[in-house]
mmCIF file of C-alpha atoms and ligand atoms in Angstrom:
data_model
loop_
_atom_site.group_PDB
_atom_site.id
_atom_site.type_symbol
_atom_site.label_atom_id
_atom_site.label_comp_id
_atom_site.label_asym_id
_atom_site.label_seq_id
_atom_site.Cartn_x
_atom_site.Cartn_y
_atom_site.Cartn_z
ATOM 1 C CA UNK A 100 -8.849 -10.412 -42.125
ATOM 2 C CA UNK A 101 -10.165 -8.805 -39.037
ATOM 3 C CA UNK A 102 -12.676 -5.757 -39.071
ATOM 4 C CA UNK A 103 -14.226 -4.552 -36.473
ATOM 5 C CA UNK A 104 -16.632 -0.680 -36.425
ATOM 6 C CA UNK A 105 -15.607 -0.267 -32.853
ATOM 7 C CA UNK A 106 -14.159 3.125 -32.373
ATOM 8 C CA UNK A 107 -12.304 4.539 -29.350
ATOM 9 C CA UNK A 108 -13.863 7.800 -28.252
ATOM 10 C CA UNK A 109 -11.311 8.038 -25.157
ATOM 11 C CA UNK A 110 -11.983 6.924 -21.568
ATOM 12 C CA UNK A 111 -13.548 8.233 -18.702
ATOM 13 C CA UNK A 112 -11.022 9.736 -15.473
ATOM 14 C CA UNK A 113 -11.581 10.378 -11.795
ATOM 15 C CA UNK A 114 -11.501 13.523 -10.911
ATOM 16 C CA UNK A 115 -12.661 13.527 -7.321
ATOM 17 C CA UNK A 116 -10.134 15.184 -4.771
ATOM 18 C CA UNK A 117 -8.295 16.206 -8.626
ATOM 19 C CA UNK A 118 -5.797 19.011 -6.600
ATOM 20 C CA UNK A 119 -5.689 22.487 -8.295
ATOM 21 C CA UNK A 120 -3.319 23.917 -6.285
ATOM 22 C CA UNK A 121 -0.124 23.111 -7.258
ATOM 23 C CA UNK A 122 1.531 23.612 -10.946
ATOM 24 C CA UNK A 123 1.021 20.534 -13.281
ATOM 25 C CA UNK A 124 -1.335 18.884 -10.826
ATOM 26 C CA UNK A 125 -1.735 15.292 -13.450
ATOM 27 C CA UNK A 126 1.565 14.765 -11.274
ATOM 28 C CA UNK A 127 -0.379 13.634 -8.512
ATOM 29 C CA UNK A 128 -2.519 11.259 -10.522
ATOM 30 C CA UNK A 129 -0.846 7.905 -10.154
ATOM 31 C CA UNK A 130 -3.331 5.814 -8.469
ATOM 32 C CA UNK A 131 -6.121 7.481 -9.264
ATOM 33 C CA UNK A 132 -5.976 7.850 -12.857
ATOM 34 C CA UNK A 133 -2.962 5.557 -13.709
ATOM 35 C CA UNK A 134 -3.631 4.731 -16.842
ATOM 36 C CA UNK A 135 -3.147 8.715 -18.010
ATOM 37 C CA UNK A 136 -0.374 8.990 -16.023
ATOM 38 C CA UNK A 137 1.627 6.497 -17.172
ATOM 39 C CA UNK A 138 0.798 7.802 -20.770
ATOM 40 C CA UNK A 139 2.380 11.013 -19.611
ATOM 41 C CA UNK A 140 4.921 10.336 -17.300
ATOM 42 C CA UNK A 141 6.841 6.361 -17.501
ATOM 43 C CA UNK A 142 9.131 6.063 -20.067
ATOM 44 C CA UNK A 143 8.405 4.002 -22.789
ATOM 45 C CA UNK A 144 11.996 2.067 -22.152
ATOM 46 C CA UNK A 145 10.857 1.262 -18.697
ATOM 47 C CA UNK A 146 8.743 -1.848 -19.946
ATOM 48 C CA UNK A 147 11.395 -3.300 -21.769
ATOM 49 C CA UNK A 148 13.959 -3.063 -18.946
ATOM 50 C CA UNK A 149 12.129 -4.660 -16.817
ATOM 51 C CA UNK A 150 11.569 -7.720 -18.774
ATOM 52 C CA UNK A 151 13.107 -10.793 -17.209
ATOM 53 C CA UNK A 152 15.769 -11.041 -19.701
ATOM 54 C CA UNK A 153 16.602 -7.337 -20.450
ATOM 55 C CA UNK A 154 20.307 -6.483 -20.133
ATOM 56 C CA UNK A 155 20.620 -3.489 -17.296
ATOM 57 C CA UNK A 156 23.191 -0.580 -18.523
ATOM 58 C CA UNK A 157 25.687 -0.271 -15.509
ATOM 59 C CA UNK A 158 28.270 2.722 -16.130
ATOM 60 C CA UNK A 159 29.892 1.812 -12.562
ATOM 61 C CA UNK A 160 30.519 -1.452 -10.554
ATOM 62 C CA UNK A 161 27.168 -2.222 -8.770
ATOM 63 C CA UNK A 162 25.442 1.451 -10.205
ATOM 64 C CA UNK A 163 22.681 0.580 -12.831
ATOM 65 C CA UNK A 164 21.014 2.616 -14.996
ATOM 66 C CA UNK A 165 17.500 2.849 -15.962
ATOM 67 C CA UNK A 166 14.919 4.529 -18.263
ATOM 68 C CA UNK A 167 11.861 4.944 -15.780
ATOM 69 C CA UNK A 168 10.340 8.637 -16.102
ATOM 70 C CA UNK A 169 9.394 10.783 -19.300
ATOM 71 C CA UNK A 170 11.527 14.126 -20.500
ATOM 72 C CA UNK A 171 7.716 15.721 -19.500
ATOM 73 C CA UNK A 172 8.063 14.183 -16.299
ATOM 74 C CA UNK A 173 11.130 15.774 -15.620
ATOM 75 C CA UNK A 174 10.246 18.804 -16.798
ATOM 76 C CA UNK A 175 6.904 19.362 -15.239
ATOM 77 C CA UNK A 176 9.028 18.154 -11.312
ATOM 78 C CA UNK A 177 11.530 20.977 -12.025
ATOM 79 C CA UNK A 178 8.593 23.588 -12.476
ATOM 80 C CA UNK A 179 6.206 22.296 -9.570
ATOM 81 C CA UNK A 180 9.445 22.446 -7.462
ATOM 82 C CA UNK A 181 10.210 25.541 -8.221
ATOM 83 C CA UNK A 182 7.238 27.280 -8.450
ATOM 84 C CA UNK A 183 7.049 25.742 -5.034
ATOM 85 C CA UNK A 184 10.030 27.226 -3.959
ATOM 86 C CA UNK A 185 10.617 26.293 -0.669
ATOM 87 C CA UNK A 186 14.371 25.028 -0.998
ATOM 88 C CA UNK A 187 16.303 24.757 1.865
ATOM 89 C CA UNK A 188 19.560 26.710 3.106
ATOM 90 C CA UNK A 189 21.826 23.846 2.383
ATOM 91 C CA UNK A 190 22.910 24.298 5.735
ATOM 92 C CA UNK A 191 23.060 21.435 8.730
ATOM 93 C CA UNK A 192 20.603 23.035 10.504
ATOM 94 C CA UNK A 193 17.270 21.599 9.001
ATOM 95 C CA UNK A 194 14.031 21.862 11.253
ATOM 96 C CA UNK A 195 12.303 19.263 8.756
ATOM 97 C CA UNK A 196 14.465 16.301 10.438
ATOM 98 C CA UNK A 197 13.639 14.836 13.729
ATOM 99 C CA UNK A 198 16.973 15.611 14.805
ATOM 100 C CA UNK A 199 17.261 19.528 13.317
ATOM 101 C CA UNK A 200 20.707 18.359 12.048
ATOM 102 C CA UNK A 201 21.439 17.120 8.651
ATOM 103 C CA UNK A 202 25.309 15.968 7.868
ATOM 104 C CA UNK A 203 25.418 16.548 4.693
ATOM 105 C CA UNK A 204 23.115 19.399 3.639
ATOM 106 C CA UNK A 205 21.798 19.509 -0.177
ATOM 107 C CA UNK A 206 19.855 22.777 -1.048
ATOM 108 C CA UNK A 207 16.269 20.766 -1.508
ATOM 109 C CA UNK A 208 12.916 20.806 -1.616
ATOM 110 C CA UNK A 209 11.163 17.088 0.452
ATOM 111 C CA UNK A 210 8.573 15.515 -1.360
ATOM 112 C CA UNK A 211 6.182 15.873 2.009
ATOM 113 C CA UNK A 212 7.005 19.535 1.702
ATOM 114 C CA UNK A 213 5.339 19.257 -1.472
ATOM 115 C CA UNK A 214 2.543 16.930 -0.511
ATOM 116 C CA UNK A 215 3.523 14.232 -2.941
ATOM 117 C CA UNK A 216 5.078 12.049 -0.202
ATOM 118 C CA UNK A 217 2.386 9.142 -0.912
ATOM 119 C CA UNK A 218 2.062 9.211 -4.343
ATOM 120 C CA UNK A 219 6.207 9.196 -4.639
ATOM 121 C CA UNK A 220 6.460 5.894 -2.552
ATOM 122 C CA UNK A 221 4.137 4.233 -4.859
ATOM 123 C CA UNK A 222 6.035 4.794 -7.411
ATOM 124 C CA UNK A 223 9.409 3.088 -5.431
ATOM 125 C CA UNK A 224 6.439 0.351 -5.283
ATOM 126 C CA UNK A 225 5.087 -0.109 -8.595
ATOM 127 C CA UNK A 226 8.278 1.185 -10.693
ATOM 128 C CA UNK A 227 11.418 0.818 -8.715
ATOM 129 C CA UNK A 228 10.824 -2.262 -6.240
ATOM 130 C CA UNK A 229 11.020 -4.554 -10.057
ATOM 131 C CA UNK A 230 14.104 -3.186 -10.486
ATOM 132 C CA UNK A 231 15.501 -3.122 -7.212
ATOM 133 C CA UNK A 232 14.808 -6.904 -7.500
ATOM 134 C CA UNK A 233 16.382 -7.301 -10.494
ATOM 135 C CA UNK A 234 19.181 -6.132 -10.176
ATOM 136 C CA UNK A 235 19.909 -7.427 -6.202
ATOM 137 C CA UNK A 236 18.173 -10.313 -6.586
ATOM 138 C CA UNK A 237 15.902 -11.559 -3.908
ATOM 139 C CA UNK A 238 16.186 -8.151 -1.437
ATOM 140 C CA UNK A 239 13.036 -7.050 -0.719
ATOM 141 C CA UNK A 240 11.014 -6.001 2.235
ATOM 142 C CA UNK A 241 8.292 -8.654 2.405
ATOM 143 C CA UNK A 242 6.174 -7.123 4.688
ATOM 144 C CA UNK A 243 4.915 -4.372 2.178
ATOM 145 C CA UNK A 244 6.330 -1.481 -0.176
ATOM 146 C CA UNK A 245 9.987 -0.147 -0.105
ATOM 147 C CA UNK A 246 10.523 2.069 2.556
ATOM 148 C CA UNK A 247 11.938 4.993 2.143
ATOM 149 C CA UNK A 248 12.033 8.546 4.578
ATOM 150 C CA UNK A 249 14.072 10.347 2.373
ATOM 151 C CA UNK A 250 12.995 11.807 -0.511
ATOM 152 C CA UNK A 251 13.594 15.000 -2.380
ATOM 153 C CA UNK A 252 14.738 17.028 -4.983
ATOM 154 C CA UNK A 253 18.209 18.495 -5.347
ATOM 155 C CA UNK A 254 18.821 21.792 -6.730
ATOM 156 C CA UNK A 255 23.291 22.155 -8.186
ATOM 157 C CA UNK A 256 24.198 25.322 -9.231
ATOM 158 C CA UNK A 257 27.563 27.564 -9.313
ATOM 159 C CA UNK A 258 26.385 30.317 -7.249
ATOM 160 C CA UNK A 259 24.193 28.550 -4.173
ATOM 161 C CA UNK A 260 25.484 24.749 -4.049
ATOM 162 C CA UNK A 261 27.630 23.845 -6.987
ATOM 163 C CA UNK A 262 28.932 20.500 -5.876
ATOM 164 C CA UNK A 263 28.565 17.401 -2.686
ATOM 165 C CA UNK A 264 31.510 16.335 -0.707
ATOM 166 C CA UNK A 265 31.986 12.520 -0.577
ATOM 167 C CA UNK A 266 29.725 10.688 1.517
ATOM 168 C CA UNK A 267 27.567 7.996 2.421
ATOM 169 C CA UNK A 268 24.048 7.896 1.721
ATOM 170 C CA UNK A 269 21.514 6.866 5.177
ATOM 171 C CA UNK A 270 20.277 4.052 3.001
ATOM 172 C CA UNK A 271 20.415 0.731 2.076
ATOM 173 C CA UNK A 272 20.168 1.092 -1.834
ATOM 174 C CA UNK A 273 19.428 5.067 -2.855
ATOM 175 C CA UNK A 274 18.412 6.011 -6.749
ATOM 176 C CA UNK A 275 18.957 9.327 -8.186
ATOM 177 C CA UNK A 276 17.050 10.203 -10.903
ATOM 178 C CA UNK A 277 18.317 13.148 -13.482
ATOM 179 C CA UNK A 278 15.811 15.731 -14.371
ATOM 180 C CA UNK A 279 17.661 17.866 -16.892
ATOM 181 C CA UNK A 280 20.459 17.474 -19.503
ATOM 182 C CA UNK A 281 24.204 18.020 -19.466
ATOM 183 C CA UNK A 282 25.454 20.461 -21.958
ATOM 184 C CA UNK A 283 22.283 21.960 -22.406
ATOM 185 C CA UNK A 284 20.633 22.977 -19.183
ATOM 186 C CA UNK A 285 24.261 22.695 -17.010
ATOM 187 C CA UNK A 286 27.968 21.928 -17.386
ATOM 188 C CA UNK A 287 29.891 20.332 -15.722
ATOM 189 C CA UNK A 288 27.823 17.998 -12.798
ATOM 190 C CA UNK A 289 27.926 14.146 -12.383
ATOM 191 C CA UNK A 290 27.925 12.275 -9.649
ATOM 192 C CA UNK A 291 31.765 10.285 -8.865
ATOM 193 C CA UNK A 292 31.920 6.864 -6.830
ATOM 194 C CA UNK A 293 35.487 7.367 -4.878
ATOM 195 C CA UNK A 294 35.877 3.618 -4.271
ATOM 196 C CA UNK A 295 36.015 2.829 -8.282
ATOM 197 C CA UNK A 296 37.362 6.424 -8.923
ATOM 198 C CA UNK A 297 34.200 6.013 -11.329
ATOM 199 C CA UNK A 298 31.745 8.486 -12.461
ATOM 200 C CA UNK A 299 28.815 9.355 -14.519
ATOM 201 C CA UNK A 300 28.622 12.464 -15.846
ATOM 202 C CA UNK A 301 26.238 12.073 -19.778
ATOM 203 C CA UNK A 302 23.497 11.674 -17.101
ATOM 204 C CA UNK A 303 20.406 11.067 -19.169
ATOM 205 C CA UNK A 304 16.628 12.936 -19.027
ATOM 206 C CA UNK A 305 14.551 10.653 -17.096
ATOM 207 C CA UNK A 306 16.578 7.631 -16.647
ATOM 208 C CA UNK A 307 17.057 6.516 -12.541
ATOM 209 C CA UNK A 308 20.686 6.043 -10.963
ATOM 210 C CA UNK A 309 20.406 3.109 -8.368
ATOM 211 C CA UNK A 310 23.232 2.176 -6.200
ATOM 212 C CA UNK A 311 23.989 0.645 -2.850
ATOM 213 C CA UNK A 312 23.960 3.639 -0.451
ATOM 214 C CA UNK A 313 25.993 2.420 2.495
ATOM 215 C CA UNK A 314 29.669 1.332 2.870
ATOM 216 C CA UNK A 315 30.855 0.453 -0.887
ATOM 217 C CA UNK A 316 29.181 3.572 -2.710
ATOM 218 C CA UNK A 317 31.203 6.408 -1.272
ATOM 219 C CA UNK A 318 29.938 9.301 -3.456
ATOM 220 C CA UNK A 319 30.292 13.148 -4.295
ATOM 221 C CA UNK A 320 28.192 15.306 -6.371
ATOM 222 C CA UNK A 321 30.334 16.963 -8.982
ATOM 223 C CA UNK A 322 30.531 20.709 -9.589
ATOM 224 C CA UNK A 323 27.959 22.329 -11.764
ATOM 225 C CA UNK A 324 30.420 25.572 -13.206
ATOM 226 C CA UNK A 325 27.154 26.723 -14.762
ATOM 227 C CA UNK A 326 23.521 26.771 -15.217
ATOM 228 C CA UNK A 327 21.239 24.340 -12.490
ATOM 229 C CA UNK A 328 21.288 20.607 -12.106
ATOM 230 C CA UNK A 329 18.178 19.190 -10.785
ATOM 231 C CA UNK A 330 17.724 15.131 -9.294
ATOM 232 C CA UNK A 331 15.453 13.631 -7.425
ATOM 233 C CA UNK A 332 16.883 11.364 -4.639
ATOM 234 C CA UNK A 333 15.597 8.414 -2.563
ATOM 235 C CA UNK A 334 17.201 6.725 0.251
ATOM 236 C CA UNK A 335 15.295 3.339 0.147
ATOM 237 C CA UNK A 336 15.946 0.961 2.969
ATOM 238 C CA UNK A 337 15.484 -1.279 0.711
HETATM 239 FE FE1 FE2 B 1249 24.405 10.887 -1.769
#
């Protein structure tokens, strides 16, 4: 038998540069008080998946399917975003791009808009890249962490932007992560791969999409009749 009369009285956090400006602001936390915000915000499933020997859940050819964020996580994106509320015109004009024209406009909000551009790629680093490797074995960008220049949030609903036309993403491998739940907080939605006339539409609170982005992974974004779909996409390359 083991005893021991240690007790845990809880742990000390960082809270220099802690930002109270935005809603939910433990978002931000990741590197500097990681050990909270994985409590909060990584799925529990997500350490199990990425065991060696874990079987990967893939609805579509080459799409997999993973548990990586919380339902709070989710949650807590949707109301920073949207108490944000910056979202775009879902137009192709967009003065955030380099080029002022986007070819296939989403109504979203970018995760520099938001100042969470940093924090967001190390979580591709520290949470995604594992996968990535798993599941395309051996691609990897050596030199450092993934890179990715798109990131954002997409906002699906009847009356603004109910659906995507097929397309190609600008990426190598892109993941698309589902913030809210079918049935409940939408109908209809989904996202359709034209090439396997495949698509997944039970999408699942937390759990990450990942799928090659150019040439095999033709895509649309099916229509939400009612209520608002919210994802999070990445265009990782790789
Ligand atoms: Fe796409």
């Amino acid at each position: 038998m083991h005893v021991s009369n240690r007790v845990e009285f809880g742990h000390l956090i960082d809270n220099e540069e802690f930002n109270l400006v935005p809603l939910n602001p433990e978002l931000w936390e990741i590197e500097k008080n990681r050990w909270d915000w994985e409590r909060r915000y990584l799925n529990p499933g997500y350490l199990e998946v990425v065991e060696a020997n874990s079987t990967v859940e893939m609805p579509c050819p080459d799409v997999y399917w993973f548990p990586v964020f919380t339902e709070r996580f989710s949650q807590e994106m949707i109301t920073t975003f949207e108490d944000f509320g910056k979202w775009s015109d879902g137009t192709h004009d967009d003065g955030r791009l380099e080029g002022g024209y986007e070819s296939v406009p989403t109504v979203d909000i970018h995760m520099k808009q938001m100042g969470m551009e940093a924090e967001w790629l190390e979580i591709l680093r520290s949470y995604i890249q594992p996968l990535q490797l798993k599941v395309f074995q051996g691609y990897n960008n050596e030199v450092g962490p993934p890179r990715a220049i798109m990131n954002f949030m997409v906002r699906y609903k009847p009356d603004e932007q109910p659906f995507l036309r097929p397309h190609h993403d600008t990426s190598t491998y892109t993941i698309n992560v589902a913030l809210n739940r079918p049935g409940d907080d939408y109908q209809g939605g989904g996202c359709r791969f034209v090439r396997y006339n495949c698509s997944v539409t039970d999408s699942r609170v937390g759990w990450v999409l990942m799928h090659p982005g150019r040439l095999t992974h033709l895509h649309e974004g099916l229509p939400t009749t009612h209520g608002t779909r919210y994802i999070i996409v990445s265009f990782v390359d790789p």
